PDB file of C-alpha atoms and ligand atoms in Angstrom:
ATOM      1  CA  MET A 762      -0.021   0.121   0.093  1.00 77.00           C
ATOM      2  CA  ASN A 763       1.456   3.243  -1.061  1.00 91.00           C
ATOM      3  CA  VAL A 764       0.067   6.100   1.339  1.00 96.00           C
ATOM      4  CA  ILE A 765       0.792   9.572   0.697  1.00 97.00           C
ATOM      5  CA  ILE A 766      -0.068  12.499   3.083  1.00 98.00           C
ATOM      6  CA  ARG A 767      -1.428  15.633   1.612  1.00 98.00           C
ATOM      7  CA  ALA A 768      -3.735  18.566   2.056  1.00 97.00           C
ATOM      8  CA  GLU A 769      -7.408  17.449   1.971  1.00 97.00           C
ATOM      9  CA  LYS A 770      -9.388  19.093  -0.971  1.00 96.00           C
ATOM     10  CA  PRO A 771     -12.699  20.600  -0.236  1.00 93.00           C
ATOM     11  CA  THR A 772     -14.499  17.961  -2.200  1.00 95.00           C
ATOM     12  CA  GLU A 773     -12.943  15.142   0.194  1.00 96.00           C
ATOM     13  CA  ARG A 774     -14.428  16.484   3.479  1.00 96.00           C
ATOM     14  CA  GLU A 775     -17.480  13.888   3.486  1.00 97.00           C
ATOM     15  CA  VAL A 776     -14.751  10.934   3.004  1.00 97.00           C
ATOM     16  CA  SER A 777     -12.659  12.359   5.853  1.00 98.00           C
ATOM     17  CA  GLU A 778     -15.584  12.593   8.216  1.00 97.00           C
ATOM     18  CA  ARG A 779     -16.579   9.016   7.340  1.00 98.00           C
ATOM     19  CA  ILE A 780     -13.051   7.974   8.451  1.00 98.00           C
ATOM     20  CA  LEU A 781     -13.535   9.969  11.682  1.00 98.00           C
ATOM     21  CA  ARG A 782     -16.928   8.247  12.285  1.00 98.00           C
ATOM     22  CA  ALA A 783     -15.513   4.943  11.717  1.00 98.00           C
ATOM     23  CA  ALA A 784     -12.385   5.461  13.758  1.00 98.00           C
ATOM     24  CA  PHE A 785     -14.138   6.703  16.822  1.00 97.00           C
ATOM     25  CA  GLY A 786     -17.345   4.914  16.390  1.00 98.00           C
ATOM     26  CA  ARG A 787     -19.293   8.220  17.049  1.00 97.00           C
ATOM     27  CA  GLU A 788     -20.246  11.620  15.803  1.00 97.00           C
ATOM     28  CA  ASP A 789     -18.256  13.778  18.307  1.00 95.00           C
ATOM     29  CA  GLU A 790     -15.030  14.190  16.114  1.00 95.00           C
ATOM     30  CA  VAL A 791     -17.151  14.556  12.958  1.00 97.00           C
ATOM     31  CA  ARG A 792     -18.935  17.570  14.617  1.00 96.00           C
ATOM     32  CA  LEU A 793     -15.624  18.842  15.896  1.00 95.00           C
ATOM     33  CA  SER A 794     -13.845  18.736  12.504  1.00 96.00           C
ATOM     34  CA  THR A 795     -16.891  20.398  10.839  1.00 96.00           C
ATOM     35  CA  ALA A 796     -16.900  23.083  13.465  1.00 96.00           C
ATOM     36  CA  LEU A 797     -13.166  23.752  13.226  1.00 96.00           C
ATOM     37  CA  ARG A 798     -13.327  23.965   9.382  1.00 95.00           C
ATOM     38  CA  GLY A 799     -15.924  26.730   9.742  1.00 94.00           C
ATOM     39  CA  LEU A 800     -13.591  28.924  11.690  1.00 95.00           C
ATOM     40  CA  SER A 801     -12.031  31.868  10.070  1.00 94.00           C
ATOM     41  CA  ASP A 802      -8.488  30.743  11.042  1.00 93.00           C
ATOM     42  CA  PHE A 803      -8.903  27.355   9.775  1.00 95.00           C
ATOM     43  CA  ASN A 804      -5.872  26.441   7.468  1.00 95.00           C
ATOM     44  CA  PRO A 805      -6.555  23.932   4.705  1.00 96.00           C
ATOM     45  CA  ASN A 806      -2.866  23.335   4.419  1.00 95.00           C
ATOM     46  CA  LEU A 807      -3.069  21.743   7.850  1.00 96.00           C
ATOM     47  CA  SER A 808      -6.209  19.608   7.225  1.00 97.00           C
ATOM     48  CA  LEU A 809      -4.374  16.429   6.133  1.00 98.00           C
ATOM     49  CA  VAL A 810      -5.197  13.167   4.527  1.00 98.00           C
ATOM     50  CA  GLY A 811      -3.527   9.897   4.189  1.00 98.00           C
ATOM     51  CA  ALA A 812      -4.537   8.446   0.879  1.00 97.00           C
ATOM     52  CA  ASP A 813      -3.525   5.380  -1.039  1.00 95.00           C
ATOM     53  CA  GLU A 814      -4.309   4.790  -4.701  1.00 93.00           C
ATOM     54  CA  ASN A 815      -7.845   4.210  -4.243  1.00 89.00           C
ATOM     55  CA  GLU A 816      -9.058   6.138  -1.142  1.00 95.00           C
ATOM     56  CA  ILE A 817      -8.587   8.179   1.916  1.00 97.00           C
ATOM     57  CA  ARG A 818      -7.575   6.067   4.922  1.00 98.00           C
ATOM     58  CA  GLY A 819      -6.720   8.562   7.471  1.00 98.00           C
ATOM     59  CA  TYR A 820      -7.381  12.148   8.504  1.00 98.00           C
ATOM     60  CA  ALA A 821      -5.718  14.840  10.896  1.00 98.00           C
ATOM     61  CA  LEU A 822      -6.348  18.528  11.564  1.00 97.00           C
ATOM     62  CA  TYR A 823      -3.956  20.940  13.044  1.00 97.00           C
ATOM     63  CA  HIS A 824      -5.779  23.944  14.263  1.00 96.00           C
ATOM     64  CA  ARG A 825      -4.563  27.214  15.512  1.00 94.00           C
ATOM     65  CA  SER A 826      -4.482  27.803  19.289  1.00 94.00           C
ATOM     66  CA  THR A 827      -2.637  30.272  21.439  1.00 96.00           C
ATOM     67  CA  VAL A 828      -0.619  30.308  24.691  1.00 97.00           C
ATOM     68  CA  ASP A 829      -1.803  33.371  26.823  1.00 97.00           C
ATOM     69  CA  THR A 830       1.377  33.997  28.996  1.00 95.00           C
ATOM     70  CA  GLY A 831      -0.218  37.041  30.840  1.00 93.00           C
ATOM     71  CA  THR A 832       2.181  39.403  29.021  1.00 94.00           C
ATOM     72  CA  GLY A 833       1.424  38.294  25.470  1.00 95.00           C
ATOM     73  CA  SER A 834       0.084  35.633  23.278  1.00 95.00           C
ATOM     74  CA  GLN A 835       2.262  32.892  21.634  1.00 95.00           C
ATOM     75  CA  PRO A 836       0.725  31.067  18.480  1.00 95.00           C
ATOM     76  CA  ALA A 837       0.532  27.432  18.677  1.00 96.00           C
ATOM     77  CA  LEU A 838      -1.404  24.482  17.172  1.00 96.00           C
ATOM     78  CA  LEU A 839      -3.626  21.804  18.469  1.00 96.00           C
ATOM     79  CA  LEU A 840      -3.567  18.320  16.752  1.00 97.00           C
ATOM     80  CA  SER A 841      -7.287  17.250  16.863  1.00 95.00           C
ATOM     81  CA  PRO A 842      -8.907  15.205  15.696  1.00 96.00           C
ATOM     82  CA  ILE A 843      -6.802  12.322  14.229  1.00 97.00           C
ATOM     83  CA  GLY A 844      -8.327   9.175  12.902  1.00 98.00           C
ATOM     84  CA  VAL A 845      -7.456   6.055  10.739  1.00 98.00           C
ATOM     85  CA  ASP A 846      -9.994   3.847   8.918  1.00 98.00           C
ATOM     86  CA  PRO A 847     -10.135   0.830  11.475  1.00 98.00           C
ATOM     87  CA  ALA A 848      -9.402  -1.562   8.594  1.00 98.00           C
ATOM     88  CA  TYR A 849      -6.121   0.365   7.962  1.00 97.00           C
ATOM     89  CA  GLN A 850      -5.048   0.878  11.418  1.00 98.00           C
ATOM     90  CA  ARG A 851      -1.459  -0.205  12.644  1.00 97.00           C
ATOM     91  CA  GLN A 852      -0.006   0.154   9.315  1.00 96.00           C
ATOM     92  CA  GLY A 853       1.816   3.392   9.949  1.00 97.00           C
ATOM     93  CA  ILE A 854      -0.671   5.833   8.472  1.00 98.00           C
ATOM     94  CA  GLY A 855      -1.406   7.714  12.009  1.00 98.00           C
ATOM     95  CA  GLU A 856       2.347   7.915  12.401  1.00 97.00           C
ATOM     96  CA  ARG A 857       2.867   9.510   9.068  1.00 97.00           C
ATOM     97  CA  LEU A 858       0.023  11.834   9.697  1.00 98.00           C
ATOM     98  CA  VAL A 859       1.669  13.203  12.700  1.00 98.00           C
ATOM     99  CA  ARG A 860       5.219  13.324  11.567  1.00 98.00           C
ATOM    100  CA  HIS A 861       4.250  14.987   8.215  1.00 97.00           C
ATOM    101  CA  GLY A 862       1.796  17.212  10.008  1.00 97.00           C
ATOM    102  CA  LEU A 863       4.545  18.222  12.541  1.00 97.00           C
ATOM    103  CA  GLU A 864       6.877  18.932   9.777  1.00 96.00           C
ATOM    104  CA  ARG A 865       4.365  21.362   8.144  1.00 95.00           C
ATOM    105  CA  CYS A 866       3.963  23.163  11.387  1.00 94.00           C
ATOM    106  CA  ARG A 867       7.695  23.430  11.621  1.00 94.00           C
ATOM    107  CA  VAL A 868       7.784  24.857   8.225  1.00 92.00           C
ATOM    108  CA  VAL A 869       5.301  27.603   8.905  1.00 89.00           C
ATOM    109  CA  GLY A 870       7.319  28.479  12.086  1.00 91.00           C
ATOM    110  CA  LEU A 871       5.068  27.207  14.745  1.00 94.00           C
ATOM    111  CA  GLU A 872       6.977  25.954  17.600  1.00 95.00           C
ATOM    112  CA  LEU A 873       4.361  24.384  20.066  1.00 97.00           C
ATOM    113  CA  VAL A 874       1.865  21.826  19.066  1.00 98.00           C
ATOM    114  CA  PHE A 875      -0.710  20.434  21.581  1.00 97.00           C
ATOM    115  CA  VAL A 876      -2.734  17.081  21.270  1.00 97.00           C
ATOM    116  CA  ILE A 877      -5.431  15.687  23.501  1.00 94.00           C
ATOM    117  CA  GLY A 878      -5.536  11.952  24.101  1.00 87.00           C
ATOM    118  CA  LEU A 879      -3.701   8.677  24.133  1.00 87.00           C
ATOM    119  CA  PRO A 880      -0.489   9.293  25.945  1.00 90.00           C
ATOM    120  CA  PRO A 881       1.321   6.176  24.849  1.00 92.00           C
ATOM    121  CA  TYR A 882       0.604   6.719  21.429  1.00 96.00           C
ATOM    122  CA  PHE A 883       1.760  10.468  21.083  1.00 97.00           C
ATOM    123  CA  SER A 884       4.722  10.040  23.521  1.00 96.00           C
ATOM    124  CA  ARG A 885       6.545   8.180  20.658  1.00 96.00           C
ATOM    125  CA  PHE A 886       6.641  11.440  18.815  1.00 97.00           C
ATOM    126  CA  GLY A 887       8.051  13.497  21.598  1.00 96.00           C
ATOM    127  CA  PHE A 888       4.704  14.805  23.062  1.00 97.00           C
ATOM    128  CA  GLN A 889       4.812  15.076  26.859  1.00 96.00           C
ATOM    129  CA  PRO A 890       2.213  16.234  29.418  1.00 96.00           C
ATOM    130  CA  ALA A 891       1.936  19.933  29.112  1.00 97.00           C
ATOM    131  CA  ALA A 892       0.540  20.908  32.621  1.00 96.00           C
ATOM    132  CA  PRO A 893       3.781  20.084  34.633  1.00 96.00           C
ATOM    133  CA  LEU A 894       5.590  22.388  32.278  1.00 96.00           C
ATOM    134  CA  GLY A 895       3.231  25.285  33.187  1.00 97.00           C
ATOM    135  CA  LEU A 896       0.956  25.061  30.034  1.00 97.00           C
ATOM    136  CA  THR A 897      -2.467  24.497  31.184  1.00 97.00           C
ATOM    137  CA  PRO A 898      -5.607  24.196  29.042  1.00 95.00           C
ATOM    138  CA  SER A 899      -8.510  26.628  29.261  1.00 91.00           C
ATOM    139  CA  ILE A 900     -10.966  23.591  30.015  1.00 92.00           C
ATOM    140  CA  ALA A 901     -10.509  20.596  32.323  1.00 91.00           C
ATOM    141  CA  ILE A 902      -8.682  17.803  30.583  1.00 92.00           C
ATOM    142  CA  PRO A 903      -6.943  14.994  32.314  1.00 92.00           C
ATOM    143  CA  GLU A 904      -3.504  15.904  32.947  1.00 91.00           C
ATOM    144  CA  ASP A 905      -1.830  12.982  31.011  1.00 93.00           C
ATOM    145  CA  GLN A 906      -3.982  13.485  28.149  1.00 95.00           C
ATOM    146  CA  PHE A 907      -3.058  17.166  27.269  1.00 97.00           C
ATOM    147  CA  GLN A 908       0.359  16.994  25.720  1.00 97.00           C
ATOM    148  CA  VAL A 909       2.802  19.204  23.963  1.00 98.00           C
ATOM    149  CA  ILE A 910       5.822  19.102  21.656  1.00 98.00           C
ATOM    150  CA  ASP A 911       8.451  21.671  21.119  1.00 97.00           C
ATOM    151  CA  LEU A 912       9.362  21.716  17.459  1.00 96.00           C
ATOM    152  CA  SER A 913      11.998  24.173  17.901  1.00 94.00           C
ATOM    153  CA  GLY A 914      13.446  22.792  21.223  1.00 93.00           C
ATOM    154  CA  ARG A 915      13.716  26.254  22.681  1.00 92.00           C
ATOM    155  CA  MET A 916      10.220  27.103  24.108  1.00 94.00           C
ATOM    156  CA  LEU A 917       9.477  24.602  26.847  1.00 94.00           C
ATOM    157  CA  GLY A 918      10.482  25.811  30.268  1.00 90.00           C
ATOM    158  CA  LYS A 919      10.683  29.325  29.115  1.00 92.00           C
ATOM    159  CA  ILE A 920       7.028  29.890  28.167  1.00 95.00           C
ATOM    160  CA  GLN A 921       4.230  29.193  30.535  1.00 97.00           C
ATOM    161  CA  GLY A 922       0.558  30.226  30.524  1.00 97.00           C
ATOM    162  CA  ARG A 923      -3.136  29.138  29.687  1.00 97.00           C
ATOM    163  CA  VAL A 924      -3.600  27.445  26.320  1.00 97.00           C
ATOM    164  CA  ALA A 925      -6.640  28.826  24.575  1.00 95.00           C
ATOM    165  CA  LEU A 926      -8.154  25.969  22.770  1.00 93.00           C
ATOM    166  CA  PRO A 927     -10.310  26.625  19.482  1.00 90.00           C
ATOM    167  CA  SER A 928     -13.936  27.630  20.378  1.00 90.00           C
ATOM    168  CA  PRO A 929     -15.586  24.378  19.378  1.00 91.00           C
ATOM    169  CA  ILE A 930     -13.509  22.526  21.883  1.00 90.00           C
ATOM    170  CA  ALA A 931     -13.425  25.091  24.584  1.00 87.00           C
ATOM    171  CA  GLY A 932     -16.964  25.558  24.235  1.00 81.00           C
ATOM    172  CA  GLY A 933     -17.589  22.022  25.062  1.00 66.00           C
ATOM    173  CA  GLY A 934     -15.550  21.703  28.233  1.00 65.00           C
ATOM    174  CA  GLN A 935     -15.687  22.736  31.669  1.00 66.00           C
ATOM    175  CA  PRO A 936     -13.816  26.151  31.961  1.00 65.00           C
ATOM    176  CA  VAL A 937     -10.864  26.017  34.388  1.00 66.00           C
ATOM    177  CA  PRO A 938     -11.248  28.933  37.046  1.00 62.00           C
ATOM    178  CA  THR A 939      -8.414  31.480  36.654  1.00 59.00           C
ATOM    179  CA  ASP A 940      -6.643  32.467  39.824  1.00 55.00           C
ATOM    180  CA  SER A 941      -7.407  36.086  39.798  1.00 44.00           C
TER     181      SER A 941
HETATM  182  C1  COA B1465      -4.588   6.147  17.088  1.00 79.28           C
HETATM  183  C2  COA B1465      -4.552   6.099  15.630  1.00 79.28           C
HETATM  184  C3  COA B1465      -4.916   7.474  15.067  1.00 79.28           C
HETATM  185  C4  COA B1465      -3.203   5.570  15.334  1.00 79.28           C
HETATM  186  O1  COA B1465      -3.149   5.453  13.856  1.00 79.28           O
HETATM  187  P1  COA B1465      -2.480   4.114  13.410  1.00 79.28           P
HETATM  188  O2  COA B1465      -2.439   4.234  11.707  1.00 79.28           O
HETATM  189  O3  COA B1465      -3.421   2.925  13.601  1.00 79.28           O
HETATM  190  O4  COA B1465      -1.199   3.890  14.003  1.00 79.28           O
HETATM  191  P2  COA B1465       0.275   3.499  13.612  1.00 79.28           P
HETATM  192  O5  COA B1465       0.176   2.525  12.563  1.00 79.28           O
HETATM  193  O6  COA B1465       0.872   4.961  13.116  1.00 79.28           O
HETATM  194  O7  COA B1465       0.903   3.033  14.977  1.00 79.28           O
HETATM  195  C5  COA B1465       0.526   1.864  15.320  1.00 79.28           C
HETATM  196  C6  COA B1465       0.965   1.645  16.823  1.00 79.28           C
HETATM  197  O8  COA B1465       0.195   2.624  17.644  1.00 79.28           O
HETATM  198  C7  COA B1465      -0.246   2.184  18.658  1.00 79.28           C
HETATM  199  N1  COA B1465      -1.540   2.336  18.985  1.00 79.28           N
HETATM  200  C8  COA B1465      -2.623   2.284  17.987  1.00 79.28           C
HETATM  201  N2  COA B1465      -3.734   2.550  18.589  1.00 79.28           N
HETATM  202  C9  COA B1465      -3.461   2.910  19.933  1.00 79.28           C
HETATM  203  C10 COA B1465      -4.323   3.211  21.043  1.00 79.28           C
HETATM  204  N3  COA B1465      -5.727   3.264  20.943  1.00 79.28           N
HETATM  205  N4  COA B1465      -3.601   3.319  22.154  1.00 79.28           N
HETATM  206  C11 COA B1465      -2.388   3.274  22.268  1.00 79.28           C
HETATM  207  N5  COA B1465      -1.546   2.971  21.253  1.00 79.28           N
HETATM  208  C12 COA B1465      -2.120   2.773  20.104  1.00 79.28           C
HETATM  209  C13 COA B1465       0.226   0.788  18.875  1.00 79.28           C
HETATM  210  O9  COA B1465       1.471   0.807  19.729  1.00 79.28           O
HETATM  211  C14 COA B1465       0.616   0.454  17.534  1.00 79.28           C
HETATM  212  O10 COA B1465       1.657  -0.259  17.460  1.00 79.28           O
HETATM  213  P3  COA B1465       1.654  -1.813  17.432  1.00 79.28           P
HETATM  214  O11 COA B1465       0.841  -2.325  16.264  1.00 79.28           O
HETATM  215  O12 COA B1465       3.012  -2.285  17.233  1.00 79.28           O
HETATM  216  O13 COA B1465       0.999  -2.351  18.760  1.00 79.28           O
HETATM  217  C15 COA B1465      -5.695   5.161  15.214  1.00 79.28           C
HETATM  218  O14 COA B1465      -5.475   3.859  15.886  1.00 79.28           O
HETATM  219  C16 COA B1465      -7.054   5.643  15.230  1.00 79.28           C
HETATM  220  O15 COA B1465      -7.675   6.334  14.482  1.00 79.28           O
HETATM  221  N6  COA B1465      -7.636   5.209  16.554  1.00 79.28           N
HETATM  222  C17 COA B1465      -9.134   5.633  16.911  1.00 79.28           C
HETATM  223  C18 COA B1465      -9.210   7.141  17.040  1.00 79.28           C
HETATM  224  C19 COA B1465      -8.273   7.773  18.032  1.00 79.28           C
HETATM  225  O16 COA B1465      -8.151   7.257  19.271  1.00 79.28           O
HETATM  226  N7  COA B1465      -7.568   8.889  17.810  1.00 79.28           N
HETATM  227  C20 COA B1465      -6.611   9.462  18.629  1.00 79.28           C
HETATM  228  C21 COA B1465      -7.037  10.252  19.796  1.00 79.28           C
HETATM  229  S1  COA B1465      -7.322  11.958  19.022  1.00 79.28           S
END
């Protein structure tokens, strides 16, 4: 199977949604991807598919988020959702969607990428829990599931603050109270 990773075409959205529905076995991530695509800062170059000669087999979306440091705002990205057709899982498609996506993020100069979910899966790429590093999400997320990778290697430990997640995610969660 020869899978390539590339930007999704607008005509392929329905197929990507079908992949997400099958991967997660529910509608939540389909609704999330639809809502994220509708935001003004949606970047189609970071809406990625893994496709073989016949069909799309996996989908991953990297969306804008920011770290509010108290004195400023640092642009970042959130990888969510990512899903692979169950019939094609464990063949490296998810890994390629992550690695290729992170490379695209690096090329556009974004250093911090966050992800929600599956600590054992994402740690292999260098993601680590964000909260112990002082990067806390704006909604309640189990600490081990909210992870970050520093693509430049010069941000973690130097930047701390509240991570403002895209509104379709933040709107669906419990806000974490601020100290002030
Ligand atoms: C998680 C997911 C995107 C990985 O994609 P994939 O193409 O199947 O994964 P890869 O082939 O790159 O990597 C396979 C490895 O990932 C690990 N892995 C796969 N699914 C995993 C899971 N649910 N939990 C932990 N590790 C997992 C395994 O270690 C596997 O290696 P192995 O076959 O040697 O055991 C895919 O399994 C999926 O769509 N799962 C359902 C949706 C989901 O949970 N998405 C992520 C949360 S946002």
